[in-house]
PDB file of C-alpha atoms in Angstrom:
ATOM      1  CA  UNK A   1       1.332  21.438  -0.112  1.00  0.00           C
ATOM      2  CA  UNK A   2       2.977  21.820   3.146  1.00  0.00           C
ATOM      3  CA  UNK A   3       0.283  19.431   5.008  1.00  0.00           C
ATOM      4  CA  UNK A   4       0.965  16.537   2.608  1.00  0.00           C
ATOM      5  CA  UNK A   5       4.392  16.722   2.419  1.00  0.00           C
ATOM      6  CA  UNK A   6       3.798  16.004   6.383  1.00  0.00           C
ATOM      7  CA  UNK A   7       1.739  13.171   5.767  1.00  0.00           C
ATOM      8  CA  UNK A   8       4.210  11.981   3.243  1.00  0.00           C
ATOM      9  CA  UNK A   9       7.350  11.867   5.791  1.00  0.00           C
ATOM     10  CA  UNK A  10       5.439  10.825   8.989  1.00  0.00           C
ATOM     11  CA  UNK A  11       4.084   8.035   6.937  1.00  0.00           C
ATOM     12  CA  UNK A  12       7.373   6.932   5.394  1.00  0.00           C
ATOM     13  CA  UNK A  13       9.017   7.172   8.637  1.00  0.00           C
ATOM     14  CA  UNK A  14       5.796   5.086  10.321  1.00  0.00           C
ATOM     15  CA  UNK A  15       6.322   2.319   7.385  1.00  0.00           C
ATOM     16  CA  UNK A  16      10.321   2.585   7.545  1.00  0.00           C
ATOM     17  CA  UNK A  17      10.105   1.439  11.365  1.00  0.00           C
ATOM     18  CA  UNK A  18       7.725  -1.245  10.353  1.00  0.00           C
ATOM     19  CA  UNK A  19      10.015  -3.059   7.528  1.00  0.00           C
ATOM     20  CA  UNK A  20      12.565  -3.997  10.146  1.00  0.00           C
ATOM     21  CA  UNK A  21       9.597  -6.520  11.792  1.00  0.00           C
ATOM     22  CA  UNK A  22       7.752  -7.276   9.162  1.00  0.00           C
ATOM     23  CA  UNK A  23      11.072  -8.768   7.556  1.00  0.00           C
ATOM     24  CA  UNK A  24      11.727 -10.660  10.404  1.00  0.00           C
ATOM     25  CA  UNK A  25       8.229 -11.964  10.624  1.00  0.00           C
ATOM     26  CA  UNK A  26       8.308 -13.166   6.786  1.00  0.00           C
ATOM     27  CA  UNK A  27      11.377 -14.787   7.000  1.00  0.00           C
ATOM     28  CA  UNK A  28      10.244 -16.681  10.052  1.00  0.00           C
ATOM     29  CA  UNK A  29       6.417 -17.083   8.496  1.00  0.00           C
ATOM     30  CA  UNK A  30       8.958 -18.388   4.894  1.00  0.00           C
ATOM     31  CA  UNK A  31      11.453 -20.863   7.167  1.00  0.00           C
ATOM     32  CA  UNK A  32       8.801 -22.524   8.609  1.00  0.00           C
ATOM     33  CA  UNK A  33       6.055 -22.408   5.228  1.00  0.00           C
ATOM     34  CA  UNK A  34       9.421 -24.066   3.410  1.00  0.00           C
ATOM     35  CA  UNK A  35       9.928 -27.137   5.736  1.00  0.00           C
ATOM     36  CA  UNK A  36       6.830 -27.729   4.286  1.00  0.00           C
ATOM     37  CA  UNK A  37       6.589 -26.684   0.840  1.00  0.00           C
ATOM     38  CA  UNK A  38       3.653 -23.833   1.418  1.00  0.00           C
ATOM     39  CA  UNK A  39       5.225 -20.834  -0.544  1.00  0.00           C
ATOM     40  CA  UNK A  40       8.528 -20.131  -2.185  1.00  0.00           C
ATOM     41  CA  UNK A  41      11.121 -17.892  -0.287  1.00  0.00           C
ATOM     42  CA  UNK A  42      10.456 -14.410  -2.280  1.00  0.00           C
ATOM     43  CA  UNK A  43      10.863 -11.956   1.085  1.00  0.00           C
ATOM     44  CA  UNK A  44      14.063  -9.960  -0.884  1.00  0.00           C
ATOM     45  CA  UNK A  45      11.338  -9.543  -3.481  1.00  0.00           C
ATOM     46  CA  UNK A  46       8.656  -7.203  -1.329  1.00  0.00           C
ATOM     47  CA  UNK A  47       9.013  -3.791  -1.898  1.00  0.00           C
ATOM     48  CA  UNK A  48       8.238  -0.859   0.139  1.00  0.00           C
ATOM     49  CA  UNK A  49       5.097  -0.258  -2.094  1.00  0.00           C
ATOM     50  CA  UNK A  50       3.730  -3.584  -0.983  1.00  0.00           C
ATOM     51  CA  UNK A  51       4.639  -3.210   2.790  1.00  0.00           C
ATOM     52  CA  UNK A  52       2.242   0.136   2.500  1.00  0.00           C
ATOM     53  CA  UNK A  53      -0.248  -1.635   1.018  1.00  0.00           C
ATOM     54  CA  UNK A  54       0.011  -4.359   3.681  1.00  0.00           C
ATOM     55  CA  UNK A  55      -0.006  -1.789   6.296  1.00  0.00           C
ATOM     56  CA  UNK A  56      -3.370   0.147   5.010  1.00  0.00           C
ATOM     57  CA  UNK A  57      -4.831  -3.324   4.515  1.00  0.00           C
ATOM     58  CA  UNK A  58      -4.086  -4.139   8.097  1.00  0.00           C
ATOM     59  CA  UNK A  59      -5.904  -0.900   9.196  1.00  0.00           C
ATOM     60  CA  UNK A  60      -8.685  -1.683   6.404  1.00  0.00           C
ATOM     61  CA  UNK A  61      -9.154  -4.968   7.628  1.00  0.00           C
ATOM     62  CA  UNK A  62      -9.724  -3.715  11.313  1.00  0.00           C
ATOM     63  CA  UNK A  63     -12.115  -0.853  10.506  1.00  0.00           C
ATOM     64  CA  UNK A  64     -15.514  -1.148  10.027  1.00  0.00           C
ATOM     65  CA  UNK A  65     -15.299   1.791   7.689  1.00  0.00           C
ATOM     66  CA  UNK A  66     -15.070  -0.325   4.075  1.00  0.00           C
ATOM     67  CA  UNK A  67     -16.982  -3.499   5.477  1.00  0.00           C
ATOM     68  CA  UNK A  68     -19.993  -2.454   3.734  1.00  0.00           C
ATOM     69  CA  UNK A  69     -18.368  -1.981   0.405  1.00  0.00           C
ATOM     70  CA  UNK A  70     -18.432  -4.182  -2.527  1.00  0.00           C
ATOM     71  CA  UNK A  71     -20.954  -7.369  -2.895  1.00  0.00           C
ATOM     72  CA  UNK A  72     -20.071 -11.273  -1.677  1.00  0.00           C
ATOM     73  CA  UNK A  73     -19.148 -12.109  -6.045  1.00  0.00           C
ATOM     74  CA  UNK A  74     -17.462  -8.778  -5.761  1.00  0.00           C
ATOM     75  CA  UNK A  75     -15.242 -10.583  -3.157  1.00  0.00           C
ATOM     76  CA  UNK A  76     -14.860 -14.337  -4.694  1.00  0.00           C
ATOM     77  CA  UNK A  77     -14.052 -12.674  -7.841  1.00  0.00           C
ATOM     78  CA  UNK A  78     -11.124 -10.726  -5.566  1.00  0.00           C
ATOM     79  CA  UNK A  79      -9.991 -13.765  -4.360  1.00  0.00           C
ATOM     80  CA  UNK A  80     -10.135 -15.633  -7.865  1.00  0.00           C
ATOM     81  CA  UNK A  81      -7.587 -12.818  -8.904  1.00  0.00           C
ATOM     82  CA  UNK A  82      -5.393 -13.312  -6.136  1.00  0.00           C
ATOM     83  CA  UNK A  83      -6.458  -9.702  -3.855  1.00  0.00           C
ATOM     84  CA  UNK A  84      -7.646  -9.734  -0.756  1.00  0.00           C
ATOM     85  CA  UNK A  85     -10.672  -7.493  -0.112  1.00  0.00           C
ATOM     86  CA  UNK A  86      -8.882  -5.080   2.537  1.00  0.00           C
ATOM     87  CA  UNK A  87      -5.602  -4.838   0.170  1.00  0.00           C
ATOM     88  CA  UNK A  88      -8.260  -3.924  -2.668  1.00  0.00           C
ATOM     89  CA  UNK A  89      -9.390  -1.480  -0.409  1.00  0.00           C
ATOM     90  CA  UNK A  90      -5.774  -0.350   0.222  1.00  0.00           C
ATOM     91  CA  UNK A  91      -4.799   0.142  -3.713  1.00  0.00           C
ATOM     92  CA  UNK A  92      -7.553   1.818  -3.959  1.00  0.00           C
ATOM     93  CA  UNK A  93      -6.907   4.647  -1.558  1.00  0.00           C
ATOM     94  CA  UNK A  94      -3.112   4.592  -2.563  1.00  0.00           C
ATOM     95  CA  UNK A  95      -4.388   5.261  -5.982  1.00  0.00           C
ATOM     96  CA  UNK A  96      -6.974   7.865  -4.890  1.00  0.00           C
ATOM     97  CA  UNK A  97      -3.628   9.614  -3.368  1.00  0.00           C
ATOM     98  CA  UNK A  98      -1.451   9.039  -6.327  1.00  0.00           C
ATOM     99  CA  UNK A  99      -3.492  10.921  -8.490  1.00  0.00           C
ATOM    100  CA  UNK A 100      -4.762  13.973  -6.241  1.00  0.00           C
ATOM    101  CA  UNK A 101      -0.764  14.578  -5.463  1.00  0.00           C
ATOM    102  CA  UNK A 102      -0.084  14.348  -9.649  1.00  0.00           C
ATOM    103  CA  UNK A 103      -2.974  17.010 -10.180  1.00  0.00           C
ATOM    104  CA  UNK A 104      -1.450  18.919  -7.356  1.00  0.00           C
ATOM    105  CA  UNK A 105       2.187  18.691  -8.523  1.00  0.00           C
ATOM    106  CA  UNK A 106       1.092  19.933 -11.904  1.00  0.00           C
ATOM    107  CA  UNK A 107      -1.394  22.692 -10.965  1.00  0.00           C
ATOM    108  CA  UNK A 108       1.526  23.939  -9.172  1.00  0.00           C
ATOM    109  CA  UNK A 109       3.103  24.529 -12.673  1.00  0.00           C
ATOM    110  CA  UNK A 110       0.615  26.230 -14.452  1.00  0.00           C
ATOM    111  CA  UNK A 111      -0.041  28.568 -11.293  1.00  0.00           C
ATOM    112  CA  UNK A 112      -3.844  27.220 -10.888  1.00  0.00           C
ATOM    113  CA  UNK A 113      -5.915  29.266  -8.345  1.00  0.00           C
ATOM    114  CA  UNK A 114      -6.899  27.747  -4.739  1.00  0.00           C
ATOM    115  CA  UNK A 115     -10.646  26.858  -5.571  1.00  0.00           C
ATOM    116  CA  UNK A 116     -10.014  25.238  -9.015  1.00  0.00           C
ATOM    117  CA  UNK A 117      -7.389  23.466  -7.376  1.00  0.00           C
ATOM    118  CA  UNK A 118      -9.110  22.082  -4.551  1.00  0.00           C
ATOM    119  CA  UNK A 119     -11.827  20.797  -6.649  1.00  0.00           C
ATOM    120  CA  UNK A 120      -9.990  19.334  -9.698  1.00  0.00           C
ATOM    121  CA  UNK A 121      -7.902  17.604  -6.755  1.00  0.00           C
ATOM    122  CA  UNK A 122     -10.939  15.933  -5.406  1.00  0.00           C
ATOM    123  CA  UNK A 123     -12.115  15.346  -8.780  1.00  0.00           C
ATOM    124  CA  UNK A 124      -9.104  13.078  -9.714  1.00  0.00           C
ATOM    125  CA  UNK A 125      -9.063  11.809  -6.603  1.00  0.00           C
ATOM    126  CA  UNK A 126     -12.620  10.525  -6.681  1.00  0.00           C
ATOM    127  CA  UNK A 127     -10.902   9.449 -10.332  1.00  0.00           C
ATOM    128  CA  UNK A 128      -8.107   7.560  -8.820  1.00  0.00           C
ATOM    129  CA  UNK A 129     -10.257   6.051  -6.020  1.00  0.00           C
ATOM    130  CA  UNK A 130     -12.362   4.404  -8.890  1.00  0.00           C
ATOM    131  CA  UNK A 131     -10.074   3.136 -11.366  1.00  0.00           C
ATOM    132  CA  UNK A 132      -8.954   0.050  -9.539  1.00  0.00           C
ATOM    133  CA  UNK A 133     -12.786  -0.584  -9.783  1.00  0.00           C
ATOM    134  CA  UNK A 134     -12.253   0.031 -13.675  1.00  0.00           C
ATOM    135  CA  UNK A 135      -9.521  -2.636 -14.088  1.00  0.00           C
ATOM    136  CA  UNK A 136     -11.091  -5.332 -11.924  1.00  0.00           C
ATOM    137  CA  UNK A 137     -14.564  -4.821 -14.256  1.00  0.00           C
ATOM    138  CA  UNK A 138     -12.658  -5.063 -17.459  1.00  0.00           C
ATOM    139  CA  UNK A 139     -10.193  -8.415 -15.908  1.00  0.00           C
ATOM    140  CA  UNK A 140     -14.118  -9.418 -14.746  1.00  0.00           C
ATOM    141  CA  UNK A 141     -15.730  -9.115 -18.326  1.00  0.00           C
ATOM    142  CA  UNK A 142     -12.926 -10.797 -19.519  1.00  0.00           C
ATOM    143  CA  UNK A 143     -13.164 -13.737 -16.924  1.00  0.00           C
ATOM    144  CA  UNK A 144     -16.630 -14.065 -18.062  1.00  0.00           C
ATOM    145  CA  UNK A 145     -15.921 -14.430 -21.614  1.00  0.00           C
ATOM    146  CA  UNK A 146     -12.617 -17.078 -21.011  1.00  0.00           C
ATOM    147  CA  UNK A 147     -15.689 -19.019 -18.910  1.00  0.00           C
ATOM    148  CA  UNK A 148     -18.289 -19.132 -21.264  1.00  0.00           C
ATOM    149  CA  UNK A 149     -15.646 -19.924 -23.852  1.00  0.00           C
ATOM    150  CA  UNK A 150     -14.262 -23.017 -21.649  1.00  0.00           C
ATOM    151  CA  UNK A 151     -17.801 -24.378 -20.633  1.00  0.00           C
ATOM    152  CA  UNK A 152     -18.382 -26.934 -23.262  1.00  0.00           C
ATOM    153  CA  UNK A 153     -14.878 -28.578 -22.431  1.00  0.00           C
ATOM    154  CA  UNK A 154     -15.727 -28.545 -18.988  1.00  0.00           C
ATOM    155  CA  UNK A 155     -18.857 -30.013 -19.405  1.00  0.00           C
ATOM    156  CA  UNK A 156     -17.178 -32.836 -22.239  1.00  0.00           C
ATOM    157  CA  UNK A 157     -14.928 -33.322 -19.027  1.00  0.00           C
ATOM    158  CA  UNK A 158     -17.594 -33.586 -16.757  1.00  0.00           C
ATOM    159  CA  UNK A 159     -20.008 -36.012 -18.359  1.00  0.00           C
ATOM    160  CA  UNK A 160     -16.930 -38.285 -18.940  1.00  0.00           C
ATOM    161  CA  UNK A 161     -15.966 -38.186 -15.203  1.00  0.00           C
ATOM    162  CA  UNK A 162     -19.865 -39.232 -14.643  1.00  0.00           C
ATOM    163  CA  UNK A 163     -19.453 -41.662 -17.182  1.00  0.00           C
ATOM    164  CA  UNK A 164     -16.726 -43.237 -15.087  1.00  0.00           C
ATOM    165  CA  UNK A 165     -18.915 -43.826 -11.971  1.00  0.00           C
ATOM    166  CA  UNK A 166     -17.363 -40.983 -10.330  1.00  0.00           C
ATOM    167  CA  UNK A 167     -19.803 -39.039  -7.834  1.00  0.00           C
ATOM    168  CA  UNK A 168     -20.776 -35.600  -8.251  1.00  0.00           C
ATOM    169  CA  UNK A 169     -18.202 -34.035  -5.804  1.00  0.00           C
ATOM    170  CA  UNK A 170     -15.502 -35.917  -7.628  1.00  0.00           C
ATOM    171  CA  UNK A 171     -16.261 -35.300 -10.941  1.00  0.00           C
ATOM    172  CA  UNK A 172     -16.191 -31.557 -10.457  1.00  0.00           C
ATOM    173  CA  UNK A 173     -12.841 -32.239  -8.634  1.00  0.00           C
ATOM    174  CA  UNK A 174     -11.426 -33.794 -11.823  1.00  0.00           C
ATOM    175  CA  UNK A 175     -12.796 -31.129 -14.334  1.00  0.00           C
ATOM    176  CA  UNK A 176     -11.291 -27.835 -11.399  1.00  0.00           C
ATOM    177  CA  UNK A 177      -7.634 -29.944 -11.935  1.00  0.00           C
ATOM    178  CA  UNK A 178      -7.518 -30.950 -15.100  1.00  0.00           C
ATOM    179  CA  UNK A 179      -9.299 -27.801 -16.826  1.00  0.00           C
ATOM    180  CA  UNK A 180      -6.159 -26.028 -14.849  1.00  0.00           C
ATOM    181  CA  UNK A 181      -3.845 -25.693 -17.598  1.00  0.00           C
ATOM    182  CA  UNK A 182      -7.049 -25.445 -20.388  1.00  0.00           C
ATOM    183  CA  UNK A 183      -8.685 -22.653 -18.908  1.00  0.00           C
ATOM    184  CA  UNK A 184      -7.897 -21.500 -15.845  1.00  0.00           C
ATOM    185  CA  UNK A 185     -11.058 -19.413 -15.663  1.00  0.00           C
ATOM    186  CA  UNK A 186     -13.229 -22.378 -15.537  1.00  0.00           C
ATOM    187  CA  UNK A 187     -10.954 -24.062 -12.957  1.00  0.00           C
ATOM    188  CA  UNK A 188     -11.382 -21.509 -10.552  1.00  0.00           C
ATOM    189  CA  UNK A 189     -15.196 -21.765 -10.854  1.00  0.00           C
ATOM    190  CA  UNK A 190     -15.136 -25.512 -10.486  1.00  0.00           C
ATOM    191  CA  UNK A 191     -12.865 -25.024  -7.702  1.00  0.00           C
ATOM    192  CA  UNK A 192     -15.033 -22.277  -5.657  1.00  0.00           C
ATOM    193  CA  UNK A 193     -18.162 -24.795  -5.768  1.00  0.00           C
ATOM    194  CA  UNK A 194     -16.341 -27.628  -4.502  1.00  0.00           C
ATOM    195  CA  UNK A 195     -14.742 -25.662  -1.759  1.00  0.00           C
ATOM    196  CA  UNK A 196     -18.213 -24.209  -0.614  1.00  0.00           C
ATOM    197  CA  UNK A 197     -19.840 -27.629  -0.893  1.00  0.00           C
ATOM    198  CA  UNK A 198     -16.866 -29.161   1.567  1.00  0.00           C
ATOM    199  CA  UNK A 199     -17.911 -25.934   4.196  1.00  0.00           C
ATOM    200  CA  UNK A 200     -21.207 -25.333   3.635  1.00  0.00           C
ATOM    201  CA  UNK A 201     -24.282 -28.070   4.927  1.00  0.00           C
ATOM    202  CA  UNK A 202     -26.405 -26.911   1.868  1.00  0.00           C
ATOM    203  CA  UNK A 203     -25.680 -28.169  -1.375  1.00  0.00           C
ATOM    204  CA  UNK A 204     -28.639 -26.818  -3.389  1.00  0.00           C
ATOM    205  CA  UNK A 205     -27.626 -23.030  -2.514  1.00  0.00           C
ATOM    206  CA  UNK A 206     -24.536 -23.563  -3.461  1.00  0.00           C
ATOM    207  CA  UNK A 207     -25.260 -25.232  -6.768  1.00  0.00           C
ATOM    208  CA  UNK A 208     -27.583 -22.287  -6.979  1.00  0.00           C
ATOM    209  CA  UNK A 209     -24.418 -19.639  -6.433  1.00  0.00           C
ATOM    210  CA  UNK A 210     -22.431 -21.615  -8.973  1.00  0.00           C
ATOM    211  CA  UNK A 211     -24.829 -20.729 -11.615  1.00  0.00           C
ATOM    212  CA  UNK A 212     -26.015 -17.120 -10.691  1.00  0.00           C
ATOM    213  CA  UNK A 213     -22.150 -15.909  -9.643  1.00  0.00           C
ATOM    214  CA  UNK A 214     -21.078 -15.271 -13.608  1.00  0.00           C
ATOM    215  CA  UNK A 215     -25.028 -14.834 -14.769  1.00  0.00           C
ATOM    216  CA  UNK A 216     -23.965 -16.568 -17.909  1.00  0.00           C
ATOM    217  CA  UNK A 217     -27.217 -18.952 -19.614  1.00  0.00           C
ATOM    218  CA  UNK A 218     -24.928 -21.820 -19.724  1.00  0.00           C
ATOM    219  CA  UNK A 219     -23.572 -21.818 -15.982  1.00  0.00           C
ATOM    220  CA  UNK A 220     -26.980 -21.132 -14.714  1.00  0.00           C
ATOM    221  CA  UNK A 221     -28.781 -24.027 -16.731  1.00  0.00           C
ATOM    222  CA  UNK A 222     -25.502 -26.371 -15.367  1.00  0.00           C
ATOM    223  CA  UNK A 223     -26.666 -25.135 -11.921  1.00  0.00           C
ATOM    224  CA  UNK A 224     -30.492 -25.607 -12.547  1.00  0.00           C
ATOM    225  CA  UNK A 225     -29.347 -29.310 -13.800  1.00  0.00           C
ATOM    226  CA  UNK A 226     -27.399 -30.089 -10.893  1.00  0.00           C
ATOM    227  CA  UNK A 227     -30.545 -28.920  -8.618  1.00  0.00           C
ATOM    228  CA  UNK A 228     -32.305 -31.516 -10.677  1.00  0.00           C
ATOM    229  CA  UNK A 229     -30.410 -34.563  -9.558  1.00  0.00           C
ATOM    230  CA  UNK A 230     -30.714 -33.840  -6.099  1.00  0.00           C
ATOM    231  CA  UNK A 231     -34.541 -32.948  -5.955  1.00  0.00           C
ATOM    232  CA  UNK A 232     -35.517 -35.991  -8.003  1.00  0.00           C
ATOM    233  CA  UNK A 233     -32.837 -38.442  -7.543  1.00  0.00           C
ATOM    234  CA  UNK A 234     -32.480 -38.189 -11.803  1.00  0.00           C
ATOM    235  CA  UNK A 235     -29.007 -39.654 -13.272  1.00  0.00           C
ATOM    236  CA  UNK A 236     -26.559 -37.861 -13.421  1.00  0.00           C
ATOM    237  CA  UNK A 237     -24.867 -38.914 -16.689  1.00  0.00           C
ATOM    238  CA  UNK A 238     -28.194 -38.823 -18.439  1.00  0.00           C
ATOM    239  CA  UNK A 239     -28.759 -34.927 -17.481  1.00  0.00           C
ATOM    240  CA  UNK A 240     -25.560 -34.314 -18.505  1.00  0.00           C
ATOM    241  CA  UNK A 241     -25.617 -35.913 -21.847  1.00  0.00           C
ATOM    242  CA  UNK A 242     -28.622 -33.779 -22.526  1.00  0.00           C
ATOM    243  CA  UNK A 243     -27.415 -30.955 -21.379  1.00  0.00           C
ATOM    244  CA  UNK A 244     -24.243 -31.275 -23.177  1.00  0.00           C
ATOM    245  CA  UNK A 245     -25.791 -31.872 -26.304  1.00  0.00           C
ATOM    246  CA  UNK A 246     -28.208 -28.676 -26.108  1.00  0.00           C
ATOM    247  CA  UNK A 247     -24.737 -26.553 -25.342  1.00  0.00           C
ATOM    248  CA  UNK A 248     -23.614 -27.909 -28.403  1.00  0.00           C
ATOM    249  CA  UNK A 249     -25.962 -27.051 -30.480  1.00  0.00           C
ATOM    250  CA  UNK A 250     -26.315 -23.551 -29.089  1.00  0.00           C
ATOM    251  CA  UNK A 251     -22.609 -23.329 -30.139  1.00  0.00           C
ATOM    252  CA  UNK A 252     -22.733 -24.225 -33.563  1.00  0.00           C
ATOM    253  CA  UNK A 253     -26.020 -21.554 -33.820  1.00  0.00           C
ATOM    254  CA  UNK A 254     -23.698 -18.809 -32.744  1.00  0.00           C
ATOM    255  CA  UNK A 255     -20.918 -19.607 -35.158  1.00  0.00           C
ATOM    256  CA  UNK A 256     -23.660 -19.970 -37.697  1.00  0.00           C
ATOM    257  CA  UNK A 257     -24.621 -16.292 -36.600  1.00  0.00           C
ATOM    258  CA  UNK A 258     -21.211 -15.108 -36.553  1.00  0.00           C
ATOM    259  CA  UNK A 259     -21.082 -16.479 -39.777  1.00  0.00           C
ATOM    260  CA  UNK A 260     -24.300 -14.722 -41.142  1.00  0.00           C
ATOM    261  CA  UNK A 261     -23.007 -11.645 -39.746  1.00  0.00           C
ATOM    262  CA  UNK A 262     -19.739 -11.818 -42.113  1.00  0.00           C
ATOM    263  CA  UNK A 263     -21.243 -10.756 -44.922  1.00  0.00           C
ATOM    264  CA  UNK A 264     -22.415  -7.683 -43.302  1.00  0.00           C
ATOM    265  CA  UNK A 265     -18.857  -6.969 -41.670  1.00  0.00           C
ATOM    266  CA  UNK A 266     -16.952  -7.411 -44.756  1.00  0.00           C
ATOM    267  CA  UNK A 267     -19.667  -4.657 -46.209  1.00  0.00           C
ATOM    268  CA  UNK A 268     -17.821  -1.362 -45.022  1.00  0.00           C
ATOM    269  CA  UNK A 269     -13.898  -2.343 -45.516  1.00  0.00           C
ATOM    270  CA  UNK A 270     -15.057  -3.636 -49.225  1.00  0.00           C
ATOM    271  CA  UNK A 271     -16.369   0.255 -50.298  1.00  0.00           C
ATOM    272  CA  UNK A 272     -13.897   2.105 -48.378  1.00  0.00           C
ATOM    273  CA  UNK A 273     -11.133  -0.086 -49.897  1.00  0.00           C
ATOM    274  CA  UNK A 274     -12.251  -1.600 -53.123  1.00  0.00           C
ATOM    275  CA  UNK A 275     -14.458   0.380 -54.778  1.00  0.00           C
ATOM    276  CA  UNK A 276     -12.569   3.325 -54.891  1.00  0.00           C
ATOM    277  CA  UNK A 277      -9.659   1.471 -56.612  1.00  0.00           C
ATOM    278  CA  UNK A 278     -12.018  -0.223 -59.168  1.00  0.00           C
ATOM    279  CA  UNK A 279     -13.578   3.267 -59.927  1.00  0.00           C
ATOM    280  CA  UNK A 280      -9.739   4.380 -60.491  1.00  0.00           C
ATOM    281  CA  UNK A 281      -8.886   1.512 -62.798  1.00  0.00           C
ATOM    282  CA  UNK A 282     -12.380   1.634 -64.905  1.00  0.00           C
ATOM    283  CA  UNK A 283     -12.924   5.379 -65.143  1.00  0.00           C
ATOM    284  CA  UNK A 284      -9.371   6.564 -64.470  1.00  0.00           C
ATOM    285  CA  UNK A 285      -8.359   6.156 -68.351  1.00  0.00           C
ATOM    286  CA  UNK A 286     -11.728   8.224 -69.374  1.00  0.00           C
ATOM    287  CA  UNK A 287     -11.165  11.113 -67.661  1.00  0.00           C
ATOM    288  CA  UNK A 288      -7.406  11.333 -68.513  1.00  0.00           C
ATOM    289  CA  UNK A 289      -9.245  11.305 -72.226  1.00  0.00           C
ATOM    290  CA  UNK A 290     -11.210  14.060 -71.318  1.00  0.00           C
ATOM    291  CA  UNK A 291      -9.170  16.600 -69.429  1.00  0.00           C
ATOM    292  CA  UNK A 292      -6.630  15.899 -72.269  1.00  0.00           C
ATOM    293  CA  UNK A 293      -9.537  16.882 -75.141  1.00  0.00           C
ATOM    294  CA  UNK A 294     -10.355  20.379 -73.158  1.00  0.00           C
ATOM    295  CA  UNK A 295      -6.210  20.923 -72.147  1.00  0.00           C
ATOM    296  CA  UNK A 296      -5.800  21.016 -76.136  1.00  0.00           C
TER     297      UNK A 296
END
């Protein structure tokens, strides 16, 4: 107990000595991002939670002891949701902290012996460490769903843009902006490609990453279309159109499915609700009858 309260105050005190300059340093980095409309002037806004964060990302960022952590999608999905890699790293050991100094608060109350509490500390911090991992999978299975339920816009979008004489490049451009403030999922998807095809020499792999970075059917055979116009010089608007066509049809087979499946889903609520009330209102006057008959 002792030994963290230490920690506690020497890091406070190390952070407290560090707010002073990193103020000064975002107001200056804020006056000169407003000349030019960058970023909004929110420096009164940071608290002293974010200025640790910043501070273990900093010492994150220059380790080499989390480099090896986490996949490349693990880290374009980070920067979809707006974290950097190092301050993912940094909540993550903040939480890991968080909860190993509840556990010890508590086992303090209940007068828990040394070994139990050394390992249930380690247990909930192992706990802690892993559930930012737990929120960014749920926020990524629900980024997966919003995409696969925005991809026949997008591709609507897309064909029209090819339509248009618009190249390839372009077109994706147009769906990543206007598909902005449809489905922001999809955007960001759109938007990744383009910026990896404006860096990168080699189109195909990228194409290629654009399709296996969700691993959703519909992305990858967008991807494997794509490929198609490049290796064999094929139209554009015609792959496309059939493409868009086959996505539609796979749509209307799910809600037909979803459909089917109503039936079936509408099975359980209908005897636990119904049934039980018709077999009141049928046989309800009956057996009044008959407990009256052997009452008398």
């Amino acid at each position: 107990m002792i030994v963290y309260i230490l920690f506690l105050l020497a890091f406070f005190i190390d952070v407290n000595s560090l707010i002073s300059f990193n103020k000064r340093k975002l107001l200056r980095l804020d006056g000169i991002c407003k000349n030019f409309d960058f970023v909004e002037n929110d420096s009164d806004n940071k608290s002293i939670i974010s200025f640790i964060l910043l501070k273990l990302s900093g010492f994150v960022s220059r380790s080499k002891l989390f480099n090896v952590y986490g996949d490349s999608n693990e880290r374009k999905y980070l920067d979809i949701f707006g974290f950097d890699y190092s301050y993912f790293v940094s909540l993550k050991i903040c939480s890991s902290f968080l909860f190993s100094l509840i556990v010890l608060l508590f086992s303090f109350l209940i007068n828990l012996e040394i070994f139990y509490l050394i390992f249930v500390c380690i247990f909930f911090g192992f706990v802690g460490f892993k559930f930012p991992n737990f929120i960014f999978k749920q926020k990524r299975k629900w980024h997966f769903s919003r995409v696969e339920a925005g991809m026949a816009d997008a591709l609507d979008l897309f064909l029209v843009c090819a339509e248009a004489g618009l190249a390839m490049e372009s077109a994706m451009e147009c769906v990543a902006v206007e598909m902005m403030s449809l489905n922001k999922d999809i955007a960001e998807e759109f938007r990744i490609t383009i910026n990896e095809m404006r860096i990168g020499s080699d189109r195909i792999k990228v194409i290629e990453d654009f399709g296996k970075r969700t691993g959703l059917v519909a992305m990858q055979r967008l991807s494997g279309a794509l490929i198609q116009t490049f290796e064999t010089g094929s139209s554009l608007v015609s792959v496309l159109r059939v493409l868009v066509s086959e996505i539609r049809e796979d749509s209307l087979i799910k809600f037909e499915e979803k459909a089917a499946r109503l039936s079936v889903v509408l099975t359980f609520p209908m005897i636990l609700f119904l049934l039980p009330c018709i077999f009141i209102i049928i046989a309800g006057p009956a057996m009044l009858g008959i407990f009256g008959v052997l009452k008398n």
